[in-house]
């Protein structure tokens, strides 16, 4: 029997006439895209919020059209009868402020590439620094606009896990359960430095021009290489060796023959980075880097942030993660346990490292079901 086709996902837009950042800057006409799956109960008690990763969008599950090549990134665990069952839950997700994917017609965000209503020109670097807490506050406004007072679950991978921790610490009365995936409750010095390395190719691209490139040649070379670095760190050696090995970029062209003779992994990563750069914005990338560097759960100290959390947590990690490696996971677990938090730790395996928290989440299906049934 043919499986019933799920209805197409509808992209909606949420607007805030006024928003004040954590730094005290006022923004007008803030817009973010959002989508949902399932139905909200009459008492509005079945809402689940999914927070997306650094280079992601609100497209967490389903398809916009039947012909779409791929569904949303967590489609393996969100949908009818799945771990986060949309026959039971109303699942929503929204694009963050300064979302990277400004060239994607299904992404709506406010950031440096947006028109400043005061000047009629793109903000550029006049846009204020924003934080993970600012992302959460925009999401909170969206949630409240739907009449939802309490979320049955907040969850997300990578940067989405930072938002999950922040939700649980900043609005404990609104979060019944939290599921941070492939992340940590505070950025450490090494990751702050790695994020700086991600940003570096943009800053040395002459087309970046101090952030003033709108209406001119965009810094696509720098942004492409930045995205190459993100992809490389988000993966692992098992994936790289199995996919590329030591094969040359061009058959019969020995990489030892000249400086510009390359290996396949070099050329393929750079090609993918440049393709993604066509749909992204370099300044938005830099603002995302800053927001991630600044992150500590609750905005003060790790211990204080963890002390404010009340929700039980299912913490899902990957032991070979190069972005949030084992020492960061261990520090998060210790802080949670020292604060007396209810935290269950589950690990997933795979050759992708960090990206297994997006691509291999079906491994956690049993753990998620058990957590939601508690």
mmCIF file of C-alpha atoms in Angstrom:
data_model
loop_
_atom_site.group_PDB
_atom_site.id
_atom_site.type_symbol
_atom_site.label_atom_id
_atom_site.label_comp_id
_atom_site.label_asym_id
_atom_site.label_seq_id
_atom_site.Cartn_x
_atom_site.Cartn_y
_atom_site.Cartn_z
ATOM 1 C CA UNK A 1 0.000 0.000 0.000
ATOM 2 C CA UNK A 2 1.360 3.438 -0.897
ATOM 3 C CA UNK A 3 2.220 5.649 2.065
ATOM 4 C CA UNK A 4 0.018 8.725 2.452
ATOM 5 C CA UNK A 5 1.700 11.926 1.365
ATOM 6 C CA UNK A 6 2.223 14.341 4.243
ATOM 7 C CA UNK A 7 0.914 17.873 3.589
ATOM 8 C CA UNK A 8 3.422 20.412 2.293
ATOM 9 C CA UNK A 9 5.142 22.567 4.898
ATOM 10 C CA UNK A 10 4.055 26.206 4.829
ATOM 11 C CA UNK A 11 6.614 28.922 5.564
ATOM 12 C CA UNK A 12 5.165 31.777 7.597
ATOM 13 C CA UNK A 13 6.575 35.116 8.769
ATOM 14 C CA UNK A 14 6.527 36.553 12.288
ATOM 15 C CA UNK A 15 7.047 40.300 12.721
ATOM 16 C CA UNK A 16 7.961 42.409 15.736
ATOM 17 C CA UNK A 17 7.451 46.158 15.387
ATOM 18 C CA UNK A 18 10.042 46.781 18.118
ATOM 19 C CA UNK A 19 12.764 44.622 19.631
ATOM 20 C CA UNK A 20 15.432 45.574 22.181
ATOM 21 C CA UNK A 21 18.615 43.507 22.109
ATOM 22 C CA UNK A 22 20.414 42.312 25.218
ATOM 23 C CA UNK A 23 22.916 45.083 24.515
ATOM 24 C CA UNK A 24 20.154 47.706 24.714
ATOM 25 C CA UNK A 25 19.905 48.503 20.990
ATOM 26 C CA UNK A 26 16.453 49.016 19.503
ATOM 27 C CA UNK A 27 15.469 47.380 16.234
ATOM 28 C CA UNK A 28 12.352 48.110 14.205
ATOM 29 C CA UNK A 29 10.428 45.717 11.970
ATOM 30 C CA UNK A 30 12.168 42.501 12.990
ATOM 31 C CA UNK A 31 11.051 39.617 10.757
ATOM 32 C CA UNK A 32 11.777 35.902 11.061
ATOM 33 C CA UNK A 33 10.428 32.946 9.119
ATOM 34 C CA UNK A 34 8.844 30.021 10.894
ATOM 35 C CA UNK A 35 7.086 26.765 10.149
ATOM 36 C CA UNK A 36 5.143 24.132 12.030
ATOM 37 C CA UNK A 37 4.137 20.481 11.866
ATOM 38 C CA UNK A 38 1.133 18.906 13.596
ATOM 39 C CA UNK A 39 -1.743 20.691 15.329
ATOM 40 C CA UNK A 40 -1.859 22.820 18.449
ATOM 41 C CA UNK A 41 -4.237 21.414 21.076
ATOM 42 C CA UNK A 42 -7.126 23.535 22.316
ATOM 43 C CA UNK A 43 -5.334 24.044 25.652
ATOM 44 C CA UNK A 44 -2.059 24.769 23.791
ATOM 45 C CA UNK A 45 -0.099 22.350 25.979
ATOM 46 C CA UNK A 46 1.480 20.200 23.232
ATOM 47 C CA UNK A 47 3.920 22.677 21.659
ATOM 48 C CA UNK A 48 7.523 21.695 20.899
ATOM 49 C CA UNK A 49 10.145 24.237 19.804
ATOM 50 C CA UNK A 50 13.063 23.162 17.586
ATOM 51 C CA UNK A 51 16.093 25.503 17.394
ATOM 52 C CA UNK A 52 18.396 25.256 14.382
ATOM 53 C CA UNK A 53 22.173 24.967 13.969
ATOM 54 C CA UNK A 54 24.731 27.578 12.812
ATOM 55 C CA UNK A 55 24.219 27.259 9.058
ATOM 56 C CA UNK A 56 20.673 25.895 9.291
ATOM 57 C CA UNK A 57 17.183 27.312 8.982
ATOM 58 C CA UNK A 58 13.790 26.623 10.497
ATOM 59 C CA UNK A 59 13.263 23.767 8.030
ATOM 60 C CA UNK A 60 13.417 20.974 10.598
ATOM 61 C CA UNK A 61 11.064 18.452 8.976
ATOM 62 C CA UNK A 62 8.817 17.724 6.028
ATOM 63 C CA UNK A 63 9.014 19.176 2.529
ATOM 64 C CA UNK A 64 7.866 22.477 1.044
ATOM 65 C CA UNK A 65 6.829 20.634 -2.121
ATOM 66 C CA UNK A 66 6.544 16.935 -3.054
ATOM 67 C CA UNK A 67 9.454 17.261 -5.489
ATOM 68 C CA UNK A 68 11.936 18.592 -2.920
ATOM 69 C CA UNK A 69 15.126 16.531 -2.988
ATOM 70 C CA UNK A 70 15.515 16.430 0.799
ATOM 71 C CA UNK A 71 13.210 16.964 3.772
ATOM 72 C CA UNK A 72 14.019 19.129 6.787
ATOM 73 C CA UNK A 73 17.189 18.230 8.683
ATOM 74 C CA UNK A 74 15.544 16.331 11.599
ATOM 75 C CA UNK A 75 12.843 14.644 9.522
ATOM 76 C CA UNK A 76 14.047 11.270 10.840
ATOM 77 C CA UNK A 77 12.712 12.116 14.307
ATOM 78 C CA UNK A 78 9.909 14.650 13.621
ATOM 79 C CA UNK A 79 6.681 13.547 11.985
ATOM 80 C CA UNK A 80 3.658 11.262 12.324
ATOM 81 C CA UNK A 81 4.565 8.250 14.447
ATOM 82 C CA UNK A 82 8.196 9.359 14.824
ATOM 83 C CA UNK A 83 10.087 10.052 18.060
ATOM 84 C CA UNK A 84 8.699 13.611 18.189
ATOM 85 C CA UNK A 85 5.274 12.532 17.020
ATOM 86 C CA UNK A 86 3.341 15.213 15.159
ATOM 87 C CA UNK A 87 0.137 13.218 15.701
ATOM 88 C CA UNK A 88 0.666 14.189 19.353
ATOM 89 C CA UNK A 89 2.770 17.363 19.304
ATOM 90 C CA UNK A 90 2.606 20.743 17.579
ATOM 91 C CA UNK A 91 6.204 21.321 16.501
ATOM 92 C CA UNK A 92 7.432 24.775 15.486
ATOM 93 C CA UNK A 93 10.778 26.178 14.447
ATOM 94 C CA UNK A 94 11.905 29.641 13.368
ATOM 95 C CA UNK A 95 14.825 31.236 11.541
ATOM 96 C CA UNK A 96 17.143 33.059 13.926
ATOM 97 C CA UNK A 97 18.142 36.668 13.757
ATOM 98 C CA UNK A 98 21.184 37.080 11.442
ATOM 99 C CA UNK A 99 20.376 33.757 9.787
ATOM 100 C CA UNK A 100 23.121 32.865 7.340
ATOM 101 C CA UNK A 101 20.934 31.882 4.390
ATOM 102 C CA UNK A 102 19.760 35.257 3.107
ATOM 103 C CA UNK A 103 19.685 34.011 -0.493
ATOM 104 C CA UNK A 104 17.300 31.149 0.278
ATOM 105 C CA UNK A 105 13.741 32.199 -0.664
ATOM 106 C CA UNK A 106 12.407 30.050 2.201
ATOM 107 C CA UNK A 107 14.473 31.907 4.810
ATOM 108 C CA UNK A 108 13.306 35.134 6.458
ATOM 109 C CA UNK A 109 15.589 36.934 8.889
ATOM 110 C CA UNK A 110 16.655 40.355 10.106
ATOM 111 C CA UNK A 111 20.356 41.165 10.150
ATOM 112 C CA UNK A 112 23.141 43.210 8.530
ATOM 113 C CA UNK A 113 21.821 42.534 5.009
ATOM 114 C CA UNK A 114 18.354 43.856 5.933
ATOM 115 C CA UNK A 115 17.232 47.384 5.139
ATOM 116 C CA UNK A 116 17.560 49.730 8.098
ATOM 117 C CA UNK A 117 14.201 51.580 8.212
ATOM 118 C CA UNK A 118 16.000 54.653 9.556
ATOM 119 C CA UNK A 119 18.278 55.019 6.512
ATOM 120 C CA UNK A 120 16.691 52.981 3.729
ATOM 121 C CA UNK A 121 20.021 51.172 3.223
ATOM 122 C CA UNK A 122 21.342 47.791 4.437
ATOM 123 C CA UNK A 123 22.514 47.932 8.048
ATOM 124 C CA UNK A 124 25.940 46.430 7.357
ATOM 125 C CA UNK A 125 28.073 46.626 10.479
ATOM 126 C CA UNK A 126 25.740 49.212 11.999
ATOM 127 C CA UNK A 127 23.567 46.263 12.956
ATOM 128 C CA UNK A 128 23.941 45.615 16.701
ATOM 129 C CA UNK A 129 25.772 42.620 18.105
ATOM 130 C CA UNK A 130 23.179 39.968 18.941
ATOM 131 C CA UNK A 131 23.413 36.990 21.261
ATOM 132 C CA UNK A 132 21.935 33.528 21.647
ATOM 133 C CA UNK A 133 19.629 35.087 24.265
ATOM 134 C CA UNK A 134 18.387 37.535 21.610
ATOM 135 C CA UNK A 135 17.542 34.566 19.359
ATOM 136 C CA UNK A 136 15.597 33.060 22.261
ATOM 137 C CA UNK A 137 13.713 36.287 23.012
ATOM 138 C CA UNK A 138 12.483 36.559 19.420
ATOM 139 C CA UNK A 139 11.367 32.914 19.595
ATOM 140 C CA UNK A 140 9.616 33.626 22.910
ATOM 141 C CA UNK A 141 7.676 36.484 21.305
ATOM 142 C CA UNK A 142 6.605 34.131 18.496
ATOM 143 C CA UNK A 143 5.566 31.413 20.962
ATOM 144 C CA UNK A 144 3.565 33.883 23.060
ATOM 145 C CA UNK A 145 1.875 35.316 19.953
ATOM 146 C CA UNK A 146 0.390 31.837 19.430
ATOM 147 C CA UNK A 147 -0.995 31.823 22.973
ATOM 148 C CA UNK A 148 1.474 29.174 24.149
ATOM 149 C CA UNK A 149 2.496 29.607 27.794
ATOM 150 C CA UNK A 150 4.588 26.471 28.256
ATOM 151 C CA UNK A 151 6.583 24.307 25.847
ATOM 152 C CA UNK A 152 6.420 20.531 26.212
ATOM 153 C CA UNK A 153 9.958 20.337 24.804
ATOM 154 C CA UNK A 154 12.701 22.646 23.545
ATOM 155 C CA UNK A 155 15.368 20.906 21.461
ATOM 156 C CA UNK A 156 18.025 21.574 18.843
ATOM 157 C CA UNK A 157 21.418 20.525 17.486
ATOM 158 C CA UNK A 158 24.717 22.448 17.729
ATOM 159 C CA UNK A 159 23.849 26.178 17.908
ATOM 160 C CA UNK A 160 20.332 24.883 18.501
ATOM 161 C CA UNK A 161 21.588 23.216 21.673
ATOM 162 C CA UNK A 162 22.911 26.571 22.903
ATOM 163 C CA UNK A 163 19.448 28.036 22.377
ATOM 164 C CA UNK A 164 17.954 25.033 24.194
ATOM 165 C CA UNK A 165 20.183 25.544 27.242
ATOM 166 C CA UNK A 166 19.403 29.283 27.141
ATOM 167 C CA UNK A 167 15.656 28.683 26.973
ATOM 168 C CA UNK A 168 15.818 26.336 29.961
ATOM 169 C CA UNK A 169 17.877 28.788 32.046
ATOM 170 C CA UNK A 170 16.266 32.090 31.050
ATOM 171 C CA UNK A 171 12.622 30.959 30.986
ATOM 172 C CA UNK A 172 12.463 27.896 33.242
ATOM 173 C CA UNK A 173 8.743 28.335 33.837
ATOM 174 C CA UNK A 174 8.089 27.873 30.100
ATOM 175 C CA UNK A 175 10.176 24.731 29.459
ATOM 176 C CA UNK A 176 8.850 21.328 30.546
ATOM 177 C CA UNK A 177 11.724 19.335 28.986
ATOM 178 C CA UNK A 178 14.959 20.218 27.178
ATOM 179 C CA UNK A 179 16.935 18.195 24.634
ATOM 180 C CA UNK A 180 20.265 19.824 23.719
ATOM 181 C CA UNK A 181 22.102 17.867 20.991
ATOM 182 C CA UNK A 182 25.797 18.009 19.947
ATOM 183 C CA UNK A 183 26.532 21.129 21.975
ATOM 184 C CA UNK A 184 27.719 22.402 25.343
ATOM 185 C CA UNK A 185 26.410 24.777 27.976
ATOM 186 C CA UNK A 186 29.312 27.233 27.579
ATOM 187 C CA UNK A 187 31.847 28.003 24.868
ATOM 188 C CA UNK A 188 35.444 27.462 25.959
ATOM 189 C CA UNK A 189 38.585 29.290 24.841
ATOM 190 C CA UNK A 190 39.490 26.719 22.190
ATOM 191 C CA UNK A 191 36.109 26.918 20.472
ATOM 192 C CA UNK A 192 36.170 30.729 20.658
ATOM 193 C CA UNK A 193 39.479 30.553 18.782
ATOM 194 C CA UNK A 194 38.151 28.033 16.256
ATOM 195 C CA UNK A 195 35.192 30.302 15.535
ATOM 196 C CA UNK A 196 37.671 33.111 14.911
ATOM 197 C CA UNK A 197 39.457 30.847 12.412
ATOM 198 C CA UNK A 198 36.121 30.224 10.657
ATOM 199 C CA UNK A 199 35.657 33.984 10.250
ATOM 200 C CA UNK A 200 39.215 34.785 9.131
ATOM 201 C CA UNK A 201 38.834 34.086 5.366
ATOM 202 C CA UNK A 202 36.015 36.625 5.162
ATOM 203 C CA UNK A 203 37.994 39.342 6.932
ATOM 204 C CA UNK A 204 40.948 39.042 4.543
ATOM 205 C CA UNK A 205 38.830 38.956 1.381
ATOM 206 C CA UNK A 206 39.284 42.461 -0.131
ATOM 207 C CA UNK A 207 35.658 42.420 -1.292
ATOM 208 C CA UNK A 208 34.506 42.323 2.339
ATOM 209 C CA UNK A 209 35.554 45.999 2.495
ATOM 210 C CA UNK A 210 34.970 46.413 6.221
ATOM 211 C CA UNK A 211 31.467 44.978 5.845
ATOM 212 C CA UNK A 212 30.451 47.558 3.231
ATOM 213 C CA UNK A 213 29.835 45.423 0.135
ATOM 214 C CA UNK A 214 26.075 45.634 -0.441
ATOM 215 C CA UNK A 215 25.458 46.705 -4.017
ATOM 216 C CA UNK A 216 29.078 45.774 -4.841
ATOM 217 C CA UNK A 217 31.027 42.558 -5.376
ATOM 218 C CA UNK A 218 30.377 40.274 -2.400
ATOM 219 C CA UNK A 219 33.247 38.502 -0.596
ATOM 220 C CA UNK A 220 32.268 35.111 -1.988
ATOM 221 C CA UNK A 221 35.802 33.694 -1.997
ATOM 222 C CA UNK A 222 36.261 34.405 1.699
ATOM 223 C CA UNK A 223 32.775 33.222 2.616
ATOM 224 C CA UNK A 224 33.216 30.069 0.551
ATOM 225 C CA UNK A 225 36.452 29.188 2.352
ATOM 226 C CA UNK A 226 34.812 29.989 5.710
ATOM 227 C CA UNK A 227 32.048 27.509 4.894
ATOM 228 C CA UNK A 228 34.690 24.970 3.843
ATOM 229 C CA UNK A 229 36.215 25.249 7.329
ATOM 230 C CA UNK A 230 32.812 24.787 8.964
ATOM 231 C CA UNK A 231 32.145 21.662 6.898
ATOM 232 C CA UNK A 232 35.578 20.224 7.665
ATOM 233 C CA UNK A 233 35.315 20.678 11.437
ATOM 234 C CA UNK A 234 31.721 19.417 11.464
ATOM 235 C CA UNK A 235 32.905 16.079 10.038
ATOM 236 C CA UNK A 236 35.454 13.453 11.034
ATOM 237 C CA UNK A 237 38.383 11.506 9.597
ATOM 238 C CA UNK A 238 36.278 8.377 9.034
ATOM 239 C CA UNK A 239 34.008 10.255 6.646
ATOM 240 C CA UNK A 240 36.892 12.051 4.882
ATOM 241 C CA UNK A 241 38.941 8.908 4.311
ATOM 242 C CA UNK A 242 36.006 6.785 3.175
ATOM 243 C CA UNK A 243 34.651 9.475 0.854
ATOM 244 C CA UNK A 244 37.852 10.857 -0.680
ATOM 245 C CA UNK A 245 40.931 8.965 0.494
ATOM 246 C CA UNK A 246 44.071 10.313 -1.183
ATOM 247 C CA UNK A 247 42.573 10.533 -4.654
ATOM 248 C CA UNK A 248 43.698 13.436 -6.851
ATOM 249 C CA UNK A 249 41.218 16.131 -7.819
ATOM 250 C CA UNK A 250 41.766 15.291 -11.487
ATOM 251 C CA UNK A 251 42.369 11.749 -12.649
ATOM 252 C CA UNK A 252 45.955 11.353 -13.774
ATOM 253 C CA UNK A 253 47.099 14.691 -12.287
ATOM 254 C CA UNK A 254 49.572 13.936 -9.501
ATOM 255 C CA UNK A 255 49.216 16.385 -6.563
ATOM 256 C CA UNK A 256 53.010 16.226 -6.268
ATOM 257 C CA UNK A 257 53.426 17.702 -9.753
ATOM 258 C CA UNK A 258 52.644 21.342 -8.923
ATOM 259 C CA UNK A 259 51.464 23.569 -6.102
ATOM 260 C CA UNK A 260 48.064 23.996 -7.706
ATOM 261 C CA UNK A 261 47.590 20.258 -8.328
ATOM 262 C CA UNK A 262 45.134 19.261 -5.609
ATOM 263 C CA UNK A 263 43.601 16.317 -3.833
ATOM 264 C CA UNK A 264 39.924 15.528 -4.365
ATOM 265 C CA UNK A 265 38.960 16.457 -0.811
ATOM 266 C CA UNK A 266 40.392 19.949 -1.304
ATOM 267 C CA UNK A 267 38.579 20.655 -4.549
ATOM 268 C CA UNK A 268 35.264 19.149 -3.465
ATOM 269 C CA UNK A 269 35.114 20.992 -0.146
ATOM 270 C CA UNK A 270 35.984 24.283 -1.825
ATOM 271 C CA UNK A 271 33.382 23.716 -4.553
ATOM 272 C CA UNK A 272 30.699 22.974 -1.975
ATOM 273 C CA UNK A 273 31.716 26.025 0.064
ATOM 274 C CA UNK A 274 31.458 28.350 -2.933
ATOM 275 C CA UNK A 275 28.071 26.924 -3.896
ATOM 276 C CA UNK A 276 26.739 27.537 -0.380
ATOM 277 C CA UNK A 277 28.240 31.038 -0.380
ATOM 278 C CA UNK A 278 25.938 32.016 -3.271
ATOM 279 C CA UNK A 279 22.946 31.692 -0.920
ATOM 280 C CA UNK A 280 24.581 33.149 2.188
ATOM 281 C CA UNK A 281 25.781 36.494 3.540
ATOM 282 C CA UNK A 282 29.296 37.126 4.881
ATOM 283 C CA UNK A 283 28.305 39.698 7.519
ATOM 284 C CA UNK A 284 25.592 37.376 8.811
ATOM 285 C CA UNK A 285 28.264 34.671 9.149
ATOM 286 C CA UNK A 286 30.402 37.035 11.248
ATOM 287 C CA UNK A 287 27.480 37.979 13.496
ATOM 288 C CA UNK A 288 26.694 34.302 14.051
ATOM 289 C CA UNK A 289 30.324 33.714 14.995
ATOM 290 C CA UNK A 290 30.152 36.508 17.587
ATOM 291 C CA UNK A 291 26.858 35.239 19.043
ATOM 292 C CA UNK A 292 28.342 31.783 19.461
ATOM 293 C CA UNK A 293 31.598 33.054 20.970
ATOM 294 C CA UNK A 294 29.684 35.041 23.597
ATOM 295 C CA UNK A 295 27.564 32.128 24.775
ATOM 296 C CA UNK A 296 27.302 31.039 28.389
ATOM 297 C CA UNK A 297 24.063 29.451 29.602
ATOM 298 C CA UNK A 298 22.056 32.114 31.380
ATOM 299 C CA UNK A 299 24.487 34.846 30.289
ATOM 300 C CA UNK A 300 26.540 34.950 33.496
ATOM 301 C CA UNK A 301 28.478 31.912 34.720
ATOM 302 C CA UNK A 302 27.962 28.278 33.814
ATOM 303 C CA UNK A 303 27.185 27.378 37.424
ATOM 304 C CA UNK A 304 24.626 30.188 37.797
ATOM 305 C CA UNK A 305 22.955 29.335 34.507
ATOM 306 C CA UNK A 306 22.689 25.646 35.361
ATOM 307 C CA UNK A 307 21.251 26.510 38.773
ATOM 308 C CA UNK A 308 18.312 28.275 37.076
ATOM 309 C CA UNK A 309 17.320 25.296 34.942
ATOM 310 C CA UNK A 310 14.344 23.271 36.197
ATOM 311 C CA UNK A 311 13.496 21.104 33.191
ATOM 312 C CA UNK A 312 14.708 17.502 32.914
ATOM 313 C CA UNK A 313 17.286 17.277 30.140
ATOM 314 C CA UNK A 314 18.144 14.622 27.556
ATOM 315 C CA UNK A 315 21.683 15.520 26.473
ATOM 316 C CA UNK A 316 22.699 13.843 23.202
ATOM 317 C CA UNK A 317 26.320 13.974 22.038
ATOM 318 C CA UNK A 318 28.738 12.290 19.638
ATOM 319 C CA UNK A 319 32.062 11.138 21.182
ATOM 320 C CA UNK A 320 34.107 12.052 18.069
ATOM 321 C CA UNK A 321 32.641 15.564 17.738
ATOM 322 C CA UNK A 322 35.394 18.049 16.779
ATOM 323 C CA UNK A 323 33.248 21.144 17.389
ATOM 324 C CA UNK A 324 32.026 20.223 20.884
ATOM 325 C CA UNK A 325 34.629 17.622 21.915
ATOM 326 C CA UNK A 326 34.436 15.282 24.926
ATOM 327 C CA UNK A 327 36.024 17.691 27.411
ATOM 328 C CA UNK A 328 33.271 20.262 26.754
ATOM 329 C CA UNK A 329 30.596 17.594 27.118
ATOM 330 C CA UNK A 330 32.145 16.431 30.399
ATOM 331 C CA UNK A 331 32.203 20.001 31.725
ATOM 332 C CA UNK A 332 28.537 20.477 30.863
ATOM 333 C CA UNK A 333 27.566 17.203 32.541
ATOM 334 C CA UNK A 334 29.547 18.081 35.670
ATOM 335 C CA UNK A 335 27.946 21.526 35.907
ATOM 336 C CA UNK A 336 24.470 20.012 35.536
ATOM 337 C CA UNK A 337 25.091 17.334 38.149
ATOM 338 C CA UNK A 338 26.772 19.746 40.556
ATOM 339 C CA UNK A 339 23.611 21.873 40.323
ATOM 340 C CA UNK A 340 21.430 18.830 41.014
ATOM 341 C CA UNK A 341 19.842 18.877 37.589
ATOM 342 C CA UNK A 342 17.951 15.902 36.132
ATOM 343 C CA UNK A 343 20.090 15.075 33.087
ATOM 344 C CA UNK A 344 20.242 11.899 31.001
ATOM 345 C CA UNK A 345 23.242 11.514 28.685
ATOM 346 C CA UNK A 346 22.903 9.547 25.437
ATOM 347 C CA UNK A 347 25.594 9.150 22.767
ATOM 348 C CA UNK A 348 25.240 8.471 19.060
ATOM 349 C CA UNK A 349 27.902 6.952 16.821
ATOM 350 C CA UNK A 350 28.943 7.370 13.212
ATOM 351 C CA UNK A 351 31.649 8.466 10.796
ATOM 352 C CA UNK A 352 30.466 12.082 10.578
ATOM 353 C CA UNK A 353 31.377 13.324 14.066
ATOM 354 C CA UNK A 354 29.486 16.548 14.837
ATOM 355 C CA UNK A 355 27.139 16.098 11.879
ATOM 356 C CA UNK A 356 25.861 12.789 13.255
ATOM 357 C CA UNK A 357 23.721 14.979 15.542
ATOM 358 C CA UNK A 358 21.875 16.057 12.404
ATOM 359 C CA UNK A 359 22.217 13.049 10.101
ATOM 360 C CA UNK A 360 22.152 10.064 12.477
ATOM 361 C CA UNK A 361 19.496 11.084 14.988
ATOM 362 C CA UNK A 362 17.365 8.020 14.346
ATOM 363 C CA UNK A 363 19.798 6.217 16.684
ATOM 364 C CA UNK A 364 18.334 8.270 19.537
ATOM 365 C CA UNK A 365 14.700 7.463 18.742
ATOM 366 C CA UNK A 366 14.258 5.099 21.698
ATOM 367 C CA UNK A 367 15.923 7.512 24.119
ATOM 368 C CA UNK A 368 13.752 10.401 22.910
ATOM 369 C CA UNK A 369 10.541 8.380 23.225
ATOM 370 C CA UNK A 370 11.465 7.300 26.758
ATOM 371 C CA UNK A 371 12.361 10.879 27.715
ATOM 372 C CA UNK A 372 9.061 12.281 26.446
ATOM 373 C CA UNK A 373 7.144 9.528 28.211
ATOM 374 C CA UNK A 374 8.662 10.356 31.641
#
